[in-house]
CSV table of C-alpha atoms in Angstrom, one decimal:
chain,number,residue,atom,x,y,z
A,1,MET,CA,86.9,-71.1,110.8
A,2,TYR,CA,89.7,-73.7,110.8
A,3,HIS,CA,91.1,-76.4,113.0
A,4,LEU,CA,87.9,-76.9,115.0
A,5,LYS,CA,87.0,-80.1,117.1
A,6,ALA,CA,83.3,-81.3,116.8
A,7,ILE,CA,81.7,-83.7,119.3
A,8,ILE,CA,78.7,-85.2,117.7
A,9,ILE,CA,76.2,-87.2,119.9
A,10,GLY,CA,74.3,-89.7,117.9
A,11,ALA,CA,75.5,-91.9,115.2
A,12,GLY,CA,72.3,-92.0,113.0
A,13,ILE,CA,72.0,-90.7,109.5
A,14,GLY,CA,72.2,-86.9,110.8
A,15,GLY,CA,75.1,-87.5,113.1
A,16,LEU,CA,77.1,-89.6,110.4
A,17,THR,CA,76.6,-87.1,107.7
A,18,THR,CA,77.6,-84.2,109.8
A,19,GLY,CA,80.9,-86.2,110.7
A,20,ILE,CA,81.6,-86.7,107.0
A,21,ALA,CA,80.9,-83.1,106.2
A,22,LEU,CA,83.1,-81.8,108.9
A,23,LYS,CA,85.8,-84.2,108.5
A,24,GLN,CA,86.2,-83.4,104.8
A,25,ALA,CA,86.4,-79.7,106.0
A,26,GLY,CA,89.4,-80.5,108.0
A,27,TYR,CA,87.9,-80.6,111.3
A,28,GLU,CA,88.7,-83.1,114.2
A,29,ILE,CA,85.4,-85.2,114.9
A,30,GLU,CA,84.3,-87.5,117.6
A,31,ILE,CA,81.1,-89.2,117.4
A,32,TYR,CA,79.3,-91.0,120.2
A,33,ASP,CA,76.1,-93.1,120.6
A,34,LYS,CA,74.7,-94.9,123.5
A,35,VAL,CA,73.7,-98.1,121.5
A,36,ARG,CA,75.8,-101.2,121.8
A,37,GLU,CA,75.7,-102.0,118.2
A,38,PHE,CA,74.2,-100.2,114.9
A,39,ARG,CA,70.5,-101.0,114.6
A,40,PRO,CA,68.9,-98.6,112.2
A,41,ALA,CA,65.5,-97.4,113.2
A,42,GLY,CA,63.2,-98.6,110.5
A,43,ALA,CA,63.8,-100.9,107.5
A,44,GLY,CA,63.9,-98.2,104.5
A,45,ILE,CA,64.1,-94.6,103.8
A,46,SER,CA,63.0,-92.5,101.0
A,47,LEU,CA,65.9,-90.3,100.0
A,48,TRP,CA,64.5,-87.6,97.8
A,49,SER,CA,66.7,-85.5,95.5
A,50,ASN,CA,67.4,-82.9,98.0
A,51,GLY,CA,69.0,-85.5,100.3
A,52,ILE,CA,70.8,-87.1,97.5
A,53,LYS,CA,72.4,-83.7,96.5
A,54,VAL,CA,74.1,-83.5,100.0
A,55,LEU,CA,75.5,-87.1,99.4
A,56,ASN,CA,76.6,-85.9,95.9
A,57,GLN,CA,78.6,-83.0,97.3
A,58,LEU,CA,80.3,-85.4,100.0
A,59,GLY,CA,81.4,-87.7,97.1
A,60,LEU,CA,78.8,-90.5,97.8
A,61,GLY,CA,76.8,-90.1,94.7
A,62,GLU,CA,78.0,-93.1,92.9
A,63,GLU,CA,77.5,-95.4,95.9
A,64,ILE,CA,74.1,-94.2,96.6
A,65,ALA,CA,73.2,-94.6,92.9
A,66,GLN,CA,74.4,-98.1,92.9
A,67,MET,CA,72.5,-99.3,96.1
A,68,GLY,CA,69.3,-97.2,95.7
A,69,GLY,CA,66.0,-98.2,94.1
A,70,ARG,CA,65.0,-97.0,90.4
A,71,MET,CA,61.7,-95.3,91.4
A,72,ASN,CA,60.3,-94.2,88.0
A,73,GLN,CA,56.6,-94.3,88.7
A,74,MET,CA,54.2,-93.4,91.6
A,75,GLU,CA,50.7,-94.7,91.9
A,76,TYR,CA,47.7,-94.0,94.2
A,77,ARG,CA,45.3,-96.8,94.4
A,78,SER,CA,42.1,-97.2,96.6
A,79,HIS,CA,41.7,-99.9,99.0
A,80,GLN,CA,39.5,-101.5,96.2
A,81,ASP,CA,42.4,-101.4,93.8
A,82,LYS,CA,40.8,-98.5,91.8
A,83,LEU,CA,43.7,-96.4,90.2
A,84,LEU,CA,43.5,-93.0,91.5
A,85,ASN,CA,46.6,-91.3,90.1
A,86,SER,CA,49.7,-92.4,88.2
A,87,ILE,CA,52.7,-90.1,88.1
A,88,ASP,CA,55.6,-90.5,85.8
A,89,LEU,CA,58.5,-89.2,88.0
A,90,HIS,CA,60.9,-88.4,85.1
A,91,PRO,CA,59.5,-84.8,84.8
A,92,LEU,CA,60.5,-84.4,88.5
A,93,ILE,CA,64.0,-85.6,88.0
A,94,ASN,CA,64.4,-83.2,85.1
A,95,GLU,CA,63.1,-80.4,87.0
A,96,VAL,CA,65.1,-80.7,90.3
A,97,GLY,CA,68.1,-82.2,88.6
A,98,GLN,CA,68.6,-85.4,90.6
A,99,ARG,CA,67.0,-88.8,90.8
A,100,PRO,CA,65.6,-89.9,94.1
A,101,TYR,CA,67.2,-93.2,95.6
A,102,PRO,CA,65.0,-94.9,98.2
A,103,VAL,CA,67.4,-97.2,100.2
A,104,ALA,CA,67.6,-99.9,103.0
A,105,ARG,CA,68.6,-98.1,106.1
A,106,THR,CA,71.3,-100.7,106.9
A,107,ASP,CA,72.9,-100.1,103.5
A,108,LEU,CA,72.8,-96.2,104.0
A,109,GLN,CA,74.2,-96.6,107.3
A,110,ALA,CA,77.0,-98.8,106.3
A,111,LEU,CA,78.0,-96.3,103.6
A,112,LEU,CA,78.1,-93.4,105.9
A,113,LEU,CA,80.0,-95.3,108.4
A,114,GLN,CA,82.7,-96.2,106.0
A,115,ALA,CA,82.9,-92.8,104.8
A,116,VAL,CA,83.1,-91.1,108.3
A,117,GLY,CA,85.6,-94.0,109.5
A,118,GLU,CA,84.7,-96.5,112.1
A,119,GLU,CA,87.7,-95.1,114.3
A,120,ASN,CA,85.8,-92.0,114.7
A,121,VAL,CA,82.6,-93.5,116.2
A,122,THR,CA,82.4,-94.7,119.8
A,123,LEU,CA,79.3,-96.8,120.8
A,124,ASN,CA,77.9,-97.8,124.1
A,125,CYS,CA,78.8,-94.3,125.4
A,126,LYS,CA,75.8,-92.3,126.6
A,127,CYS,CA,76.2,-88.6,127.0
A,128,VAL,CA,74.5,-87.5,130.4
A,129,LYS,CA,75.8,-83.8,130.7
A,130,VAL,CA,77.3,-81.0,128.6
A,131,SER,CA,79.2,-78.1,130.1
A,132,GLU,CA,79.8,-75.0,128.0
A,133,GLU,CA,83.0,-73.0,128.8
A,134,LYS,CA,84.1,-69.6,127.4
A,135,ASP,CA,86.4,-71.2,124.8
A,136,GLY,CA,84.8,-74.8,124.5
A,137,ILE,CA,82.3,-77.3,125.5
A,138,THR,CA,82.7,-80.6,127.5
A,139,ALA,CA,80.6,-83.7,127.2
A,140,THR,CA,80.5,-86.2,130.0
A,141,PHE,CA,79.3,-89.7,129.6
A,142,GLU,CA,77.6,-92.3,131.7
A,143,ASP,CA,80.9,-94.3,132.3
A,144,GLY,CA,82.5,-90.9,133.8
A,145,ARG,CA,84.7,-90.2,130.8
A,146,THR,CA,84.6,-86.7,129.3
A,147,THR,CA,85.7,-85.1,126.0
A,148,ARG,CA,86.3,-81.5,125.1
A,149,GLY,CA,85.7,-79.7,121.8
A,150,ASP,CA,84.9,-76.5,120.1
A,151,LEU,CA,81.2,-77.2,119.6
A,152,LEU,CA,78.7,-80.0,120.2
A,153,ILE,CA,76.1,-81.4,117.7
A,154,SER,CA,73.1,-83.1,119.3
A,155,ALA,CA,72.0,-85.6,116.7
A,156,ASP,CA,70.6,-88.0,119.3
A,157,GLY,CA,67.0,-88.3,117.9
A,158,ILE,CA,63.5,-87.6,119.0
A,159,HIS,CA,64.3,-88.6,122.6
A,160,SER,CA,67.4,-86.3,122.8
A,161,ILE,CA,68.8,-85.6,126.3
A,162,ILE,CA,70.4,-82.6,125.0
A,163,ARG,CA,67.4,-80.8,123.5
A,164,PRO,CA,66.2,-79.5,127.1
A,165,VAL,CA,69.6,-78.0,127.6
A,166,VAL,CA,69.1,-76.0,124.4
A,167,THR,CA,65.5,-75.2,124.6
A,168,GLY,CA,65.1,-74.7,128.3
A,169,GLU,CA,61.9,-76.9,128.2
A,170,SER,CA,61.0,-80.6,128.1
A,171,SER,CA,59.7,-80.5,124.5
A,172,GLU,CA,58.3,-84.0,124.8
A,173,PRO,CA,57.2,-86.1,121.6
A,174,ARG,CA,53.8,-85.8,120.4
A,175,TYR,CA,51.9,-89.0,119.5
A,176,ALA,CA,50.6,-88.6,116.0
A,177,GLY,CA,47.6,-91.0,116.4
A,178,TYR,CA,48.9,-94.0,114.3
A,179,VAL,CA,50.9,-97.1,114.3
A,180,ASN,CA,53.3,-97.8,111.4
A,181,TRP,CA,54.5,-101.3,110.5
A,182,ASN,CA,57.5,-101.6,108.0
A,183,GLY,CA,60.0,-104.0,106.6
A,184,LEU,CA,61.6,-105.3,103.4
A,185,VAL,CA,60.4,-107.9,101.1
A,186,GLU,CA,61.7,-109.4,97.8
A,187,ALA,CA,60.3,-107.5,94.7
A,188,ASN,CA,60.0,-110.7,92.7
A,189,ARG,CA,57.5,-112.2,95.0
A,190,GLN,CA,55.1,-109.3,94.8
A,191,GLU,CA,52.3,-108.3,92.4
A,192,ILE,CA,53.5,-104.9,91.2
A,193,ASP,CA,56.0,-103.1,88.9
A,194,PRO,CA,59.6,-103.2,90.7
A,195,GLU,CA,60.2,-99.7,89.6
A,196,CYS,CA,56.8,-98.4,90.9
A,197,TRP,CA,56.0,-96.8,94.2
A,198,VAL,CA,52.4,-97.8,94.9
A,199,ILE,CA,50.3,-96.4,97.8
A,200,TYR,CA,46.9,-98.0,98.6
A,201,VAL,CA,44.6,-95.7,100.6
A,202,GLY,CA,41.2,-96.2,102.0
A,203,GLU,CA,39.3,-96.3,105.4
A,204,GLY,CA,41.6,-93.8,107.1
A,205,LYS,CA,44.6,-96.4,106.5
A,206,ARG,CA,47.3,-97.0,103.9
A,207,ALA,CA,49.7,-99.7,102.6
A,208,SER,CA,52.6,-99.1,100.4
A,209,MET,CA,55.6,-100.6,98.6
A,210,MET,CA,58.5,-98.6,97.5
A,211,PRO,CA,61.5,-99.9,95.5
A,212,ILE,CA,64.8,-99.7,97.2
A,213,GLY,CA,67.3,-101.7,95.3
A,214,LYS,CA,68.8,-105.1,95.3
A,215,ASP,CA,65.3,-106.3,94.0
A,216,ARG,CA,63.4,-105.4,97.1
A,217,PHE,CA,60.6,-103.3,98.4
A,218,TYR,CA,60.4,-101.2,101.4
A,219,PHE,CA,56.9,-101.7,102.7
A,220,PHE,CA,54.8,-99.7,105.2
A,221,PHE,CA,51.5,-99.9,106.7
A,222,GLY,CA,49.6,-97.3,108.7
A,223,CYS,CA,46.5,-97.5,110.9
A,224,PRO,CA,45.0,-95.0,113.4
A,225,MET,CA,45.2,-96.4,117.0
A,226,GLU,CA,45.1,-95.4,120.5
A,227,LYS,CA,48.5,-95.0,122.1
A,228,GLY,CA,49.9,-97.8,124.0
A,229,THR,CA,49.0,-100.8,121.9
A,230,GLU,CA,51.6,-103.7,121.8
A,231,VAL,CA,51.6,-106.9,119.6
A,232,ALA,CA,54.5,-109.3,119.8
A,233,PRO,CA,56.6,-109.8,116.6
A,234,GLU,CA,55.3,-113.3,116.0
A,235,ASN,CA,51.7,-111.9,115.8
A,236,ARG,CA,52.2,-108.9,113.6
A,237,GLN,CA,51.5,-110.9,110.4
A,238,GLN,CA,48.2,-111.8,111.7
A,239,GLU,CA,47.4,-108.3,113.0
A,240,LEU,CA,47.9,-106.8,109.4
A,241,ALA,CA,45.7,-109.5,107.9
A,242,GLU,CA,42.9,-108.6,110.1
A,243,ILE,CA,43.3,-104.7,109.6
A,244,PHE,CA,43.7,-105.1,105.9
A,245,GLN,CA,41.6,-108.2,105.4
A,246,GLU,CA,39.5,-107.0,102.4
A,247,TRP,CA,42.1,-104.8,100.6
A,248,PRO,CA,43.5,-105.8,97.2
A,249,SER,CA,45.3,-108.8,96.0
A,250,PRO,CA,48.7,-107.2,96.1
A,251,VAL,CA,48.2,-106.2,99.6
A,252,GLN,CA,47.3,-109.6,100.6
A,253,ARG,CA,50.2,-111.0,98.7
A,254,LEU,CA,52.7,-108.5,100.7
A,255,ILE,CA,51.2,-109.6,104.2
A,256,GLU,CA,51.6,-113.2,103.1
A,257,THR,CA,55.2,-112.9,102.2
A,258,LEU,CA,56.5,-110.4,104.9
A,259,ASN,CA,58.6,-111.9,107.7
A,260,PRO,CA,56.7,-110.9,111.0
A,261,LEU,CA,59.8,-111.2,113.0
A,262,GLU,CA,61.6,-108.6,110.9
A,263,THR,CA,58.7,-106.1,110.8
A,264,ASN,CA,59.0,-103.3,112.8
A,265,ARG,CA,55.8,-101.7,114.6
A,266,LEU,CA,56.2,-98.1,115.7
A,267,GLU,CA,53.8,-95.7,117.4
A,268,ILE,CA,54.7,-92.6,115.3
A,269,HIS,CA,55.5,-89.3,117.1
A,270,ASP,CA,56.7,-85.9,116.2
A,271,LEU,CA,57.9,-82.5,117.8
A,272,ASN,CA,56.3,-79.3,118.0
A,273,PRO,CA,58.5,-76.7,116.3
A,274,LEU,CA,61.1,-75.6,118.9
A,275,ASN,CA,61.7,-72.0,120.1
A,276,THR,CA,65.3,-72.5,119.3
A,277,LEU,CA,67.9,-75.1,117.6
A,278,VAL,CA,71.0,-73.7,119.1
A,279,LYS,CA,72.3,-72.5,122.4
A,280,GLY,CA,75.9,-71.1,122.5
A,281,ARG,CA,78.2,-73.9,121.1
A,282,ILE,CA,75.5,-76.5,120.9
A,283,ALA,CA,73.4,-77.2,117.9
A,284,LEU,CA,70.3,-79.6,117.4
A,285,LEU,CA,70.4,-81.6,114.2
A,286,GLY,CA,68.0,-84.1,112.6
A,287,ASP,CA,65.2,-85.5,114.8
A,288,ALA,CA,66.7,-84.1,118.0
A,289,GLY,CA,65.6,-80.7,116.6
A,290,HIS,CA,62.7,-81.3,114.3
A,291,ALA,CA,61.3,-84.8,114.4
A,292,THR,CA,58.4,-85.4,111.8
A,293,THR,CA,56.0,-87.9,110.9
A,294,PRO,CA,57.1,-89.8,107.7
A,295,THR,CA,54.3,-88.8,105.6
A,296,LEU,CA,56.5,-86.4,103.4
A,297,GLY,CA,59.5,-88.7,103.3
A,298,GLN,CA,61.7,-85.9,104.5
A,299,GLY,CA,62.9,-86.9,107.7
A,300,GLY,CA,66.3,-88.3,106.7
A,301,CYS,CA,66.7,-85.6,103.9
A,302,GLN,CA,66.2,-82.8,106.3
A,303,ALA,CA,69.0,-84.3,108.6
A,304,MET,CA,71.3,-84.3,105.6
A,305,GLU,CA,70.4,-80.7,104.9
A,306,ASP,CA,71.1,-79.7,108.3
A,307,ALA,CA,74.5,-81.4,108.0
A,308,ALA,CA,75.3,-79.4,104.9
A,309,VAL,CA,74.2,-76.1,106.1
A,310,LEU,CA,75.8,-76.3,109.3
A,311,CYS,CA,79.1,-77.3,107.7
A,312,ARG,CA,78.8,-74.2,105.2
A,313,TYR,CA,78.5,-71.7,108.1
A,314,LEU,CA,81.2,-73.2,110.1
A,315,VAL,CA,83.7,-73.0,107.1
A,316,THR,CA,82.6,-69.8,105.6
A,317,THR,CA,82.4,-67.5,108.7
A,318,ASN,CA,85.2,-66.6,111.1
A,319,VAL,CA,83.5,-64.4,113.7
A,320,SER,CA,82.9,-67.3,116.1
A,321,VAL,CA,81.5,-70.7,116.5
A,322,GLU,CA,78.4,-69.1,118.3
A,323,ASP,CA,77.9,-66.9,115.4
A,324,ALA,CA,78.0,-69.8,112.9
A,325,LEU,CA,75.5,-71.7,114.8
A,326,GLN,CA,73.1,-68.8,115.0
A,327,ARG,CA,73.3,-68.4,111.1
A,328,TYR,CA,72.6,-72.3,110.9
A,329,GLU,CA,69.5,-71.7,112.9
A,330,LEU,CA,68.3,-68.8,110.9
A,331,ALA,CA,68.7,-71.0,107.7
A,332,ARG,CA,67.2,-74.1,109.0
A,333,LYS,CA,64.4,-73.4,111.7
A,334,PRO,CA,61.9,-71.9,109.2
A,335,ARG,CA,62.2,-74.9,106.7
A,336,THR,CA,62.2,-77.6,109.3
A,337,SER,CA,59.3,-76.0,111.3
A,338,GLU,CA,57.2,-75.8,108.1
A,339,LEU,CA,57.8,-79.2,107.1
A,340,VAL,CA,56.9,-80.6,110.4
A,341,LEU,CA,53.7,-78.8,110.4
A,342,LYS,CA,53.0,-79.7,106.7
A,343,ALA,CA,53.8,-83.5,107.6
A,344,ARG,CA,51.5,-83.2,110.5
A,345,LYS,CA,48.5,-81.9,108.5
A,346,ARG,CA,49.0,-84.6,105.9
A,347,THR,CA,49.1,-87.3,108.6
A,348,ASP,CA,45.8,-86.2,109.9
A,349,THR,CA,44.3,-86.2,106.4
A,350,ILE,CA,45.7,-89.6,105.6
A,351,TYR,CA,44.7,-91.4,108.9
A,352,GLY,CA,41.2,-90.0,109.3
A,353,LYS,CA,41.5,-87.6,112.1
A,354,ASP,CA,38.4,-86.0,110.3
A,355,MET,CA,37.0,-88.6,107.9
A,356,SER,CA,35.2,-86.0,105.9
A,357,VAL,CA,38.5,-84.3,105.1
A,358,THR,CA,40.0,-87.7,104.4
A,359,GLN,CA,37.3,-88.7,102.0
A,360,GLU,CA,37.6,-85.3,100.1
A,361,TRP,CA,41.3,-86.1,99.9
A,362,TYR,CA,40.6,-89.4,98.2
A,363,LYS,CA,38.3,-87.6,95.6
A,364,SER,CA,41.1,-85.1,95.0
A,365,LEU,CA,43.7,-87.7,94.3
A,366,SER,CA,41.7,-88.8,91.2
A,367,GLN,CA,41.4,-85.2,90.1
A,368,GLU,CA,44.9,-84.1,90.7
A,369,SER,CA,47.0,-83.7,87.5
A,370,GLU,CA,50.4,-85.2,87.2
A,371,SER,CA,52.0,-81.7,86.9
A,372,ASP,CA,50.4,-80.8,90.2
A,373,VAL,CA,51.8,-83.7,92.0
A,374,ILE,CA,55.2,-82.9,90.4
A,375,ASN,CA,55.1,-79.4,91.3
A,376,ALA,CA,54.3,-80.1,95.0
A,377,LEU,CA,57.3,-82.6,95.3
A,378,ALA,CA,59.6,-80.2,93.3
A,379,LYS,CA,58.7,-77.4,95.6
A,380,VAL,CA,59.8,-79.2,98.7
A,381,ILE,CA,63.1,-80.4,96.9
A,382,LEU,CA,64.1,-77.1,95.5
A,383,ALA,CA,63.6,-75.2,98.8
A,384,GLY,CA,66.7,-77.0,100.1
A,385,PRO,CA,70.2,-75.7,100.1
A,386,PHE,CA,71.0,-77.2,96.6
A,387,ASN,CA,68.2,-76.0,94.5
């Protein structure tokens, strides 16, 4: 189909990537977000090869390669610093045909915003209603303004206000049972290889550092907690020091050098797989349709895959917008639902929902071969639209 106008609600990774894809296809795009200024959720993001392939197709491959971290090695270590597993990632790169590039979210968002064009993005504009007509769809915003297009893409995150319109139910986020702390630190102040992603695990908790470019690490900690805990930013360093007080020297060094005022503290939620991702001329995309825990590192990548597949069906079919969106759902719902549940199971294992299962996992890490790990990662990556 040609000459369509797409209204995109949400200017995060999914919304901006979709805007770029549809703009390159010759469509008119309008992107709206309720925030007053861009503030990415989280400090870094692990962009695996399937997400990078989408960016390559959009002509952003050189830029992402320049800004992303060179992650050549992956290590699992115990909370007593015993090496459980060490994986050379070059065989994975060779198998899937693309290097992963973990990046800072602010860098990625700036790249996507430049590519889509700031003139196509309107901030401080909260969508409160969508109305579908026979030949189009209208979005109404809190300030009273309206806009009309041929389709509307809901990329407004896990707390999407458009999702109930599509699914016919509330679809409330589900607490995953743990808190995640994350931020950025200078790599040269840490005690690990700047090209190695290291994950320390033990006691139903984990601590990790991942190279993201510009000589920095993206760090994250995770610990099971009851829902509703709050700790002021200035106290988060002390909180982490107490939770991980007897963990190895590199973890202690990380806690000592992080900036507590720039450390995010998030209660992690996901969504149960939805009964549908589309309704008429409306499509759910990214976290609005399949928010997942970050334990597979696929949240951002799946939003990018959504964008690529949605654009593919819009430009290669000509029956109707509704038909194209149905094809998008048929392609995306099984994959995203599977990954949400897979990430949920992994979350429960990592964070000690059943400590006997978690202890068995610790044992299996030291027994797992490098090829087993590579094959598992490749399986997820190659199931995407660009295998």
